[in-house]
Short mmCIF file of C-alpha atoms and ligand atoms in Angstrom, two decimals:
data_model
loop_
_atom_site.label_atom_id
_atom_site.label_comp_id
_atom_site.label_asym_id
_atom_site.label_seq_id
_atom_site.Cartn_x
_atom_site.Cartn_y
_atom_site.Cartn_z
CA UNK A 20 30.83 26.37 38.57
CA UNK A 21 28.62 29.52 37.40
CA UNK A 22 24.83 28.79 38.40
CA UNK A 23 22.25 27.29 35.58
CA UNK A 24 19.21 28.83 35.43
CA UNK A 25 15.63 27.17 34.61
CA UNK A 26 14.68 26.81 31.27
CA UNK A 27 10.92 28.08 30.24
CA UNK A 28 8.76 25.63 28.42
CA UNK A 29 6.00 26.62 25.76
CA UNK A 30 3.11 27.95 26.94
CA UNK A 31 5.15 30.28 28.96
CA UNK A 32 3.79 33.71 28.41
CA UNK A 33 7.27 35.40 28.50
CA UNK A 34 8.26 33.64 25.04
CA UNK A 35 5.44 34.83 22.95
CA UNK A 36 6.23 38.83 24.15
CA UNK A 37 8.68 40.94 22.44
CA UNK A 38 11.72 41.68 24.73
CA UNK A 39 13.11 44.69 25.58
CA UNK A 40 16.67 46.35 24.23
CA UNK A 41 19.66 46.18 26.71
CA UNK A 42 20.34 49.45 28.00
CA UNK A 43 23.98 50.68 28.70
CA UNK A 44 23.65 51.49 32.52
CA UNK A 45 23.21 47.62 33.33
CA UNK A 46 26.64 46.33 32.32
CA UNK A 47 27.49 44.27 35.10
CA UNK A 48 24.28 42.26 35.99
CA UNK A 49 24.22 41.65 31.67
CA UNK A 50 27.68 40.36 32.02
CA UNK A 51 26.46 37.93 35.09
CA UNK A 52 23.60 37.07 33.13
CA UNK A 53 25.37 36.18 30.03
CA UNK A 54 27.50 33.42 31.87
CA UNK A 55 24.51 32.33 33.68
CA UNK A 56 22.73 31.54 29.86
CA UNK A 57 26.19 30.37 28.26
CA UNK A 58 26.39 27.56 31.53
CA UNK A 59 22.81 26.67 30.83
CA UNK A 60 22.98 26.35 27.50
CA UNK A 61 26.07 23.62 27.75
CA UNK A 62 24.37 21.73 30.53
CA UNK A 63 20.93 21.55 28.31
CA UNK A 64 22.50 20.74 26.13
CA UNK A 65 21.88 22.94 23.44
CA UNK A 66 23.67 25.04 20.70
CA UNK A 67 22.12 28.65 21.18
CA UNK A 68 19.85 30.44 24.17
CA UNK A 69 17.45 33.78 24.24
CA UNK A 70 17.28 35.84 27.41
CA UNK A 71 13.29 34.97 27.24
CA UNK A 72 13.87 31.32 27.55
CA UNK A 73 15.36 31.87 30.91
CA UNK A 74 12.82 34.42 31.85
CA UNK A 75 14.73 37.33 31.25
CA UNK A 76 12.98 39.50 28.60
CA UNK A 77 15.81 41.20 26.93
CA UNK A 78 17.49 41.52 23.88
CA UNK A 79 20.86 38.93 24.44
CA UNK A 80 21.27 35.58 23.38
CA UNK A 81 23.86 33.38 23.69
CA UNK A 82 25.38 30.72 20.81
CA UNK A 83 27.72 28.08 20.41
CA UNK A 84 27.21 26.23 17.01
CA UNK A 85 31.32 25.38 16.68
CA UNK A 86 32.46 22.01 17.39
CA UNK A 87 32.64 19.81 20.66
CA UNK A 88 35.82 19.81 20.67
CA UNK A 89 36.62 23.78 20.01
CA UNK A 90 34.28 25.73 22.36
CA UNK A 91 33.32 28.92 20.42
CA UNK A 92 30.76 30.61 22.98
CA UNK A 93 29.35 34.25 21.49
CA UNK A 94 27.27 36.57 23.74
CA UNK A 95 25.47 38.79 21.51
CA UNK A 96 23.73 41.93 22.83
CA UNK A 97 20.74 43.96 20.77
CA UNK A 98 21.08 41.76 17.69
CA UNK A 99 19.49 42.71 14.29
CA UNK A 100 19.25 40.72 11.46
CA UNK A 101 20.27 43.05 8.78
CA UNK A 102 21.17 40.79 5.29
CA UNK A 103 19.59 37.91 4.46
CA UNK A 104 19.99 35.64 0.99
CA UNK A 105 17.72 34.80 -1.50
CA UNK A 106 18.93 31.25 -1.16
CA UNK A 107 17.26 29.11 1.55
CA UNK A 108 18.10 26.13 3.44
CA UNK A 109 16.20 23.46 5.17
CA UNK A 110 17.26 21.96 8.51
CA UNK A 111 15.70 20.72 11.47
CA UNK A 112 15.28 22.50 14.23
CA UNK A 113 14.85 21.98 17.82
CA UNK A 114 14.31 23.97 20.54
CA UNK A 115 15.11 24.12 24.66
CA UNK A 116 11.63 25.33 24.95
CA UNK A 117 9.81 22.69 23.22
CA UNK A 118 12.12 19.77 24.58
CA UNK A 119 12.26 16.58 22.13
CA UNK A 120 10.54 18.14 19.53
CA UNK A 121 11.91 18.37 15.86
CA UNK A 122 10.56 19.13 12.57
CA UNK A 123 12.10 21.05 9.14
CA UNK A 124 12.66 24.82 9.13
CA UNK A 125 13.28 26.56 5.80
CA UNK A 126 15.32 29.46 6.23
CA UNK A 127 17.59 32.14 4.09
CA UNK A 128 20.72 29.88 3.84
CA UNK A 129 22.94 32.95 5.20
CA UNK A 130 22.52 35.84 7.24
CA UNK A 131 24.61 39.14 8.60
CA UNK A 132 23.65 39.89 12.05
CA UNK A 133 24.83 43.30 13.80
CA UNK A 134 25.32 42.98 17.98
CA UNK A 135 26.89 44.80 20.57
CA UNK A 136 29.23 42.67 22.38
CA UNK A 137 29.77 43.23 26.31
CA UNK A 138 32.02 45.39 25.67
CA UNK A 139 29.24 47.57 24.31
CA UNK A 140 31.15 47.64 20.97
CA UNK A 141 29.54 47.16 17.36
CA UNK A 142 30.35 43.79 15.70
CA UNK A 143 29.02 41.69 13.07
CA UNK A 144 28.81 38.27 12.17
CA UNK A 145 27.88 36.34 9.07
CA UNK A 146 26.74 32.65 9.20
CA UNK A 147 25.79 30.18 7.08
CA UNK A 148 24.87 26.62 7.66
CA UNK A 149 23.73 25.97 11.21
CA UNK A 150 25.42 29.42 12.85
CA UNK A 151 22.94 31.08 10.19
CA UNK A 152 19.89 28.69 11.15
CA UNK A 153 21.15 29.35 15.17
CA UNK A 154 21.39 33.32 14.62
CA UNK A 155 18.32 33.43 12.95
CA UNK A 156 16.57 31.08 15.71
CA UNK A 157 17.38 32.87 18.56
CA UNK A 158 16.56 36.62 16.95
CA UNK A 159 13.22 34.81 16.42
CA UNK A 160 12.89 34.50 20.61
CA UNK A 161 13.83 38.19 21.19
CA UNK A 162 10.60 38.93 18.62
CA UNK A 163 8.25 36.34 20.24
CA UNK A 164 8.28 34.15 17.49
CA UNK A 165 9.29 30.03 17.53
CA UNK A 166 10.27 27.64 14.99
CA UNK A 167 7.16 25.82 15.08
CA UNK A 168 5.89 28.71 13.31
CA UNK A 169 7.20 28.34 10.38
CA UNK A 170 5.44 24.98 10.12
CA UNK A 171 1.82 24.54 8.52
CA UNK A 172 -0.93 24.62 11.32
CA UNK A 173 -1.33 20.56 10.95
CA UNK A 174 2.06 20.11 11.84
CA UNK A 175 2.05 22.62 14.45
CA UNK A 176 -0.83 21.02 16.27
CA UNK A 177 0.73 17.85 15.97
CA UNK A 178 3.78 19.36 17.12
CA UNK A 179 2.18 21.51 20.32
CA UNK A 180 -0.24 18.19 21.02
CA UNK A 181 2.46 16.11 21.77
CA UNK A 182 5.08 18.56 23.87
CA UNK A 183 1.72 19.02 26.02
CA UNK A 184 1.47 15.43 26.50
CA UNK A 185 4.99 15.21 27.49
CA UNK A 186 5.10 17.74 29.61
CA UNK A 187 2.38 16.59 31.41
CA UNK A 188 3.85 12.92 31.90
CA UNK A 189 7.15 14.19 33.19
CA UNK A 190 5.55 16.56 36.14
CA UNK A 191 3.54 13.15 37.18
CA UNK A 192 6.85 11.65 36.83
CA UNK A 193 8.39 14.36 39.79
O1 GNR B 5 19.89 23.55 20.60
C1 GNR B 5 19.32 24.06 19.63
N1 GNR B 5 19.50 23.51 18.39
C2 GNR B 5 19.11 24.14 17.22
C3 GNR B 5 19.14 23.40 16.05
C4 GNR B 5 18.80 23.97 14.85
C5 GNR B 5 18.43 25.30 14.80
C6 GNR B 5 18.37 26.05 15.96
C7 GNR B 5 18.72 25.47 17.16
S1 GNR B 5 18.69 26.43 18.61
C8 GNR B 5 18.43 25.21 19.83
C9 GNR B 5 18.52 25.81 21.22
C10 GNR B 5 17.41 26.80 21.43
O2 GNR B 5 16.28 26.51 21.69
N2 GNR B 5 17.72 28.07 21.26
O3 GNR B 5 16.77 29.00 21.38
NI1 NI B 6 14.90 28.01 20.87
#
């Protein structure tokens, strides 16, 4: 079994900075990482990870938005968002970093994002649906950003208030 690493909780400085593009000397302790995130992601459990979220602040995230039963996991290294539609979509979002809280993201509806796999060749992926919301999520992390801001401040408050709360009653809990 590959090693899980701890997951980062808001206010953790790390996911409010902007992380750092993956060189190509470091090929083999990226690879190491990336199975590290992909086995912490599954055990969360959760449908997408950013290096930052882990502590790590560089430009990979991990994703897995296909079915239980059909394991689709994608590593994807420097990604950009580079298309974007006019159409938008609302879904609810949750995030590994603000555990048990939920609220309604609106988002373009689908997206083209441009990676580097591990290989360190050029791909692309379009998504729609919850791959686009997932993509779109995670590029967020690499840039600092969270879903909870895309929310109005009331909700936000609300939002931040009670993960605080939370958090605090499950470290009295340990
Ligand atoms: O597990 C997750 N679910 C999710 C649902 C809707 C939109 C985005 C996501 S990503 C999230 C895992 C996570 O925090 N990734 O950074
Ligand atoms: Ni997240």
């Amino acid at each position: 079994m590959t090693e899980t690493l701890p997951i980062l909780y808001v206010p953790a400085p790390i996911l409010r900075q902007k992380a750092k593009p993956v060189g190509t000397g470091d090929a083999d302790a990226v690879r190491a990482l990336a199975e590290k995130m992909l086995a912490t992601m599954y055990k969360a459990p959760g449908v997408g990870l950013a290096a930052p979220q882990v502590g790590v602040g560089l430009r990979m995230v991990v994703l897995d938005c296909g079915p239980k039963d059909a394991p689709a996991p994608m590593v994807l290294v420097n990604p950009e968002l580079v298309a974007a539609s006019q159409e938008l979509a609302v879904r609810e979002e949750g995030c590994l970093s603000l555990p048990n809280q939920f609220a309604d993201v609106t988002r373009p509806y689908r997206v083209k994002v441009r990676y580097l796999s591990l290989d360190g060749a050029k791909q692309e992926v379009e998504g729609e649906g919850l791959l686009s919301a997932c993509l779109q999520h995670e590029i967020d992390h690499l840039d600092g950003k969270l879903f909870v801001d895309y929310l109005s401040i009331l909700k936000r408050n609300m939002l931040l208030r009670r993960l605080a709360k939370e958090l605090k009653a499950k470290v009295r809990e340990d």
